[in-house]
Amino acid sequence: MAVNDPNVGIAFALVIGAGLATALGASVVFFPRLVKLASRKVLASALGLSAGVMTYVSFVEIFAKSTLAFTDSGETPEHAYVWSTLCFFGGAAVMLIIDVFVKMLSGGGKDGHGHDHHHDHHLDEEEQQPVAVVEEELAGVCCLSCSPDPVGDLEILQHQADALIAAEEENLIAEDRRAKDHAVEVEVDDTAGAAPGVVPVEDKSIEDKDEEKEETEAEKEENKKLVKMGINTAIAIGLHNFPEGLATFVAALNDPRVGAVLAIAIGIHNIPEGLCVALPIYYATGNRMKAFGWALLSGASEPLAALLGWAVLANSFSDQMYAILFGLVAGMMVIISVRELLPTAHRYDPEDTVVTYSFIGGMVIMALSLVLFVI
């Protein structure tokens, strides 16, 4: 298969689409109430589904393609299987190394963030802690699929969203009050000559505005921490997304239908990652576009990975190179599934009410796409 065939354009489009899924998560900065849709079971189902798709396609399709490509390059079937196996575990090792860098960017520490969460994850929403969350919690949100305490992090994000919603409502009330005060002032000015006894209404809007904007040094420092945390999370997610972009590109290059299903699975778990990047930055700065932009940047690593894969294949394309890439990608995706997606899904759903079924459902979806391709 040549790298300049029509599948190249389709492969890039699918990778870009999967990367842009972070924008859906980041859209909470414009609509904070969307965070309410990110319930534990919804996230557990999404992660389980993604893990099922990625695991099945890695073992059944991509690993087999690696072995076949090694055979086409002149290796015996026995040696081809050995080489594809080595590449598979090589990809797993690469993913583990990337995870080390992700944890370093997340701050390290006892739970990977430099703090402990003290949440009762079995509380109902009405019983959860108030919106005024402590500083340590606000500085600890990480990528939900690579966090040791995703439930706690989800609660923090929900509290931040609640605070933003409350602030927006207060702003609307304040604006309405200022509009009414202004209308009264205009009326007083119009009737000042005829009614000298009327006392002008004092304009407190500027004073109120100054009070609202006044921040203590501690609050400013907290906001700096939130921005830094959000940017570090964006970089960490970017590193984490790089192998996923490569996986989608290589899979779509061989079979666009397989690549499409894989892109959807990766896009599904990219959505909460966009949320993790954008919401803390917006919470700290009040700048929607800055928060949204950093989330988009975290997803841009996937098209960059596809571009790198295309450059490698374009300059040194051979069955052997193709086989190596397939083997590496298979190992990477299995590690992402078993080390991050499934454990996180089980933390959201400790009683396993949806995770196993979602995982099997993901495998069924991937299997059907492969079967339909054969028929």
Short mmCIF file of N, CA, C and O in Angstrom, two decimals, residues 227-281:
data_model
loop_
_atom_site.label_atom_id
_atom_site.label_comp_id
_atom_site.label_asym_id
_atom_site.label_seq_id
_atom_site.Cartn_x
_atom_site.Cartn_y
_atom_site.Cartn_z
N VAL A 227 -4.16 28.21 36.73
CA VAL A 227 -3.73 28.37 35.35
C VAL A 227 -2.58 27.44 35.03
O VAL A 227 -2.56 26.76 34.00
N LYS A 228 -1.59 27.40 35.93
CA LYS A 228 -0.44 26.52 35.72
C LYS A 228 -0.86 25.06 35.66
O LYS A 228 -0.40 24.29 34.82
N MET A 229 -1.79 24.69 36.55
CA MET A 229 -2.29 23.32 36.55
C MET A 229 -3.00 22.99 35.25
O MET A 229 -2.82 21.92 34.66
N GLY A 230 -3.82 23.93 34.77
CA GLY A 230 -4.54 23.68 33.52
C GLY A 230 -3.61 23.54 32.34
O GLY A 230 -3.79 22.67 31.49
N ILE A 231 -2.56 24.39 32.29
CA ILE A 231 -1.60 24.31 31.20
C ILE A 231 -0.80 23.02 31.27
O ILE A 231 -0.56 22.36 30.25
N ASN A 232 -0.36 22.64 32.48
CA ASN A 232 0.36 21.37 32.64
C ASN A 232 -0.50 20.19 32.23
O ASN A 232 -0.03 19.23 31.62
N THR A 233 -1.79 20.27 32.58
CA THR A 233 -2.70 19.21 32.18
C THR A 233 -2.83 19.15 30.66
O THR A 233 -2.85 18.06 30.07
N ALA A 234 -2.87 20.31 30.01
CA ALA A 234 -2.95 20.35 28.55
C ALA A 234 -1.72 19.68 27.92
O ALA A 234 -1.83 18.90 26.98
N ILE A 235 -0.54 19.99 28.47
CA ILE A 235 0.69 19.40 27.94
C ILE A 235 0.71 17.89 28.19
O ILE A 235 1.07 17.09 27.32
N ALA A 236 0.29 17.49 29.40
CA ALA A 236 0.28 16.07 29.74
C ALA A 236 -0.68 15.30 28.84
O ALA A 236 -0.36 14.21 28.34
N ILE A 237 -1.86 15.87 28.61
CA ILE A 237 -2.84 15.22 27.73
C ILE A 237 -2.32 15.19 26.30
O ILE A 237 -2.54 14.22 25.56
N GLY A 238 -1.61 16.25 25.90
CA GLY A 238 -1.02 16.26 24.57
C GLY A 238 -0.04 15.11 24.37
O GLY A 238 -0.06 14.43 23.34
N LEU A 239 0.81 14.87 25.38
CA LEU A 239 1.73 13.74 25.31
C LEU A 239 0.96 12.42 25.28
O LEU A 239 1.29 11.50 24.54
N HIS A 240 -0.09 12.36 26.08
CA HIS A 240 -0.90 11.15 26.17
C HIS A 240 -1.63 10.88 24.86
O HIS A 240 -1.82 9.72 24.46
N ASN A 241 -2.04 11.95 24.16
CA ASN A 241 -2.80 11.79 22.92
C ASN A 241 -1.93 11.47 21.72
O ASN A 241 -2.44 11.02 20.68
N PHE A 242 -0.63 11.72 21.82
CA PHE A 242 0.25 11.53 20.68
C PHE A 242 0.18 10.11 20.11
O PHE A 242 -0.04 9.93 18.91
N PRO A 243 0.35 9.07 20.95
CA PRO A 243 0.25 7.70 20.39
C PRO A 243 -1.14 7.37 19.87
O PRO A 243 -1.29 6.55 18.96
N GLU A 244 -2.16 8.00 20.44
CA GLU A 244 -3.52 7.74 19.95
C GLU A 244 -3.70 8.28 18.54
O GLU A 244 -4.36 7.67 17.70
N GLY A 245 -3.11 9.45 18.27
CA GLY A 245 -3.17 10.00 16.92
C GLY A 245 -2.44 9.12 15.92
O GLY A 245 -2.92 8.88 14.80
N LEU A 246 -1.29 8.60 16.34
CA LEU A 246 -0.52 7.70 15.48
C LEU A 246 -1.31 6.43 15.22
O LEU A 246 -1.35 5.93 14.08
N ALA A 247 -1.95 5.90 16.25
CA ALA A 247 -2.73 4.67 16.12
C ALA A 247 -3.88 4.85 15.14
O ALA A 247 -4.11 4.01 14.26
N THR A 248 -4.60 5.96 15.28
CA THR A 248 -5.74 6.22 14.38
C THR A 248 -5.27 6.37 12.95
O THR A 248 -5.89 5.83 12.02
N PHE A 249 -4.17 7.07 12.75
CA PHE A 249 -3.67 7.30 11.40
C PHE A 249 -3.24 5.99 10.74
O PHE A 249 -3.62 5.71 9.58
N VAL A 250 -2.47 5.19 11.45
CA VAL A 250 -1.98 3.92 10.88
C VAL A 250 -3.14 2.98 10.58
O VAL A 250 -3.18 2.33 9.54
N ALA A 251 -4.12 2.92 11.50
CA ALA A 251 -5.27 2.04 11.29
C ALA A 251 -6.09 2.50 10.10
O ALA A 251 -6.51 1.70 9.26
N ALA A 252 -6.34 3.82 10.01
CA ALA A 252 -7.16 4.35 8.92
C ALA A 252 -6.44 4.25 7.58
O ALA A 252 -7.07 4.11 6.53
N LEU A 253 -5.11 4.32 7.61
CA LEU A 253 -4.35 4.20 6.38
C LEU A 253 -4.54 2.83 5.75
O LEU A 253 -4.62 2.69 4.52
N ASN A 254 -4.66 1.82 6.60
CA ASN A 254 -4.86 0.46 6.11
C ASN A 254 -6.32 0.19 5.78
O ASN A 254 -6.63 -0.43 4.77
N ASP A 255 -7.23 0.66 6.65
CA ASP A 255 -8.66 0.41 6.48
C ASP A 255 -9.43 1.58 7.08
O ASP A 255 -9.54 1.68 8.32
N PRO A 256 -9.97 2.48 6.28
CA PRO A 256 -10.67 3.65 6.80
C PRO A 256 -11.84 3.31 7.73
O PRO A 256 -12.11 4.07 8.67
N ARG A 257 -12.51 2.18 7.48
CA ARG A 257 -13.65 1.85 8.34
C ARG A 257 -13.18 1.48 9.75
O ARG A 257 -13.80 1.87 10.74
N VAL A 258 -12.09 0.73 9.83
CA VAL A 258 -11.51 0.42 11.14
C VAL A 258 -11.01 1.70 11.79
O VAL A 258 -11.23 1.94 12.99
N GLY A 259 -10.36 2.55 11.01
CA GLY A 259 -9.88 3.82 11.53
C GLY A 259 -11.00 4.71 12.04
O GLY A 259 -10.84 5.41 13.05
N ALA A 260 -12.15 4.66 11.37
CA ALA A 260 -13.28 5.49 11.78
C ALA A 260 -13.82 5.07 13.14
O ALA A 260 -14.08 5.91 14.01
N VAL A 261 -13.97 3.76 13.34
CA VAL A 261 -14.46 3.27 14.63
C VAL A 261 -13.46 3.60 15.73
O VAL A 261 -13.83 4.03 16.83
N LEU A 262 -12.18 3.43 15.44
CA LEU A 262 -11.14 3.74 16.41
C LEU A 262 -11.12 5.24 16.73
O LEU A 262 -10.97 5.64 17.89
N ALA A 263 -11.29 6.08 15.72
CA ALA A 263 -11.32 7.53 15.94
C ALA A 263 -12.49 7.93 16.84
O ALA A 263 -12.35 8.80 17.71
N ILE A 264 -13.64 7.28 16.65
CA ILE A 264 -14.80 7.57 17.50
C ILE A 264 -14.51 7.17 18.94
O ILE A 264 -14.82 7.92 19.88
N ALA A 265 -13.91 5.99 19.12
CA ALA A 265 -13.60 5.52 20.47
C ALA A 265 -12.62 6.47 21.17
O ALA A 265 -12.80 6.80 22.35
N ILE A 266 -11.60 6.89 20.45
CA ILE A 266 -10.62 7.82 21.03
C ILE A 266 -11.27 9.18 21.28
O ILE A 266 -11.03 9.82 22.31
N GLY A 267 -12.11 9.62 20.34
CA GLY A 267 -12.80 10.90 20.52
C GLY A 267 -13.68 10.91 21.75
O GLY A 267 -13.78 11.93 22.45
N ILE A 268 -14.31 9.77 22.06
CA ILE A 268 -15.20 9.69 23.22
C ILE A 268 -14.45 10.01 24.50
O ILE A 268 -14.93 10.75 25.36
N HIS A 269 -13.25 9.42 24.67
CA HIS A 269 -12.55 9.72 25.92
C HIS A 269 -11.68 10.97 25.83
O HIS A 269 -11.08 11.37 26.81
N ASN A 270 -11.65 11.61 24.65
CA ASN A 270 -11.02 12.93 24.56
C ASN A 270 -11.93 14.03 25.09
O ASN A 270 -11.46 15.10 25.47
N ILE A 271 -13.24 13.78 25.09
CA ILE A 271 -14.19 14.81 25.53
C ILE A 271 -13.94 15.23 26.98
O ILE A 271 -13.79 16.42 27.27
N PRO A 272 -13.89 14.28 27.95
CA PRO A 272 -13.62 14.72 29.32
C PRO A 272 -12.23 15.32 29.50
O PRO A 272 -12.01 16.11 30.42
N GLU A 273 -11.28 14.96 28.62
CA GLU A 273 -9.95 15.55 28.73
C GLU A 273 -9.99 17.05 28.38
O GLU A 273 -9.31 17.85 29.01
N GLY A 274 -10.81 17.41 27.40
CA GLY A 274 -10.99 18.83 27.09
C GLY A 274 -11.60 19.58 28.26
O GLY A 274 -11.23 20.72 28.56
N LEU A 275 -12.52 18.93 28.96
CA LEU A 275 -13.13 19.52 30.15
C LEU A 275 -12.09 19.78 31.23
O LEU A 275 -12.07 20.84 31.85
N CYS A 276 -11.17 18.81 31.43
CA CYS A 276 -10.15 18.93 32.47
C CYS A 276 -9.19 20.08 32.22
O CYS A 276 -8.66 20.67 33.16
N VAL A 277 -8.95 20.37 30.96
CA VAL A 277 -8.02 21.46 30.61
C VAL A 277 -8.72 22.81 30.72
O VAL A 277 -8.21 23.75 31.35
N ALA A 278 -9.89 22.92 30.12
CA ALA A 278 -10.52 24.23 29.95
C ALA A 278 -11.13 24.79 31.23
O ALA A 278 -10.96 25.98 31.52
N LEU A 279 -11.83 23.96 31.99
CA LEU A 279 -12.59 24.49 33.11
C LEU A 279 -11.72 25.14 34.19
O LEU A 279 -12.03 26.26 34.64
N PRO A 280 -10.61 24.51 34.63
CA PRO A 280 -9.78 25.18 35.65
C PRO A 280 -9.19 26.50 35.17
O PRO A 280 -9.08 27.45 35.94
N ILE A 281 -8.78 26.56 33.89
CA ILE A 281 -8.20 27.80 33.37
C ILE A 281 -9.26 28.91 33.33
O ILE A 281 -9.01 30.06 33.72
#
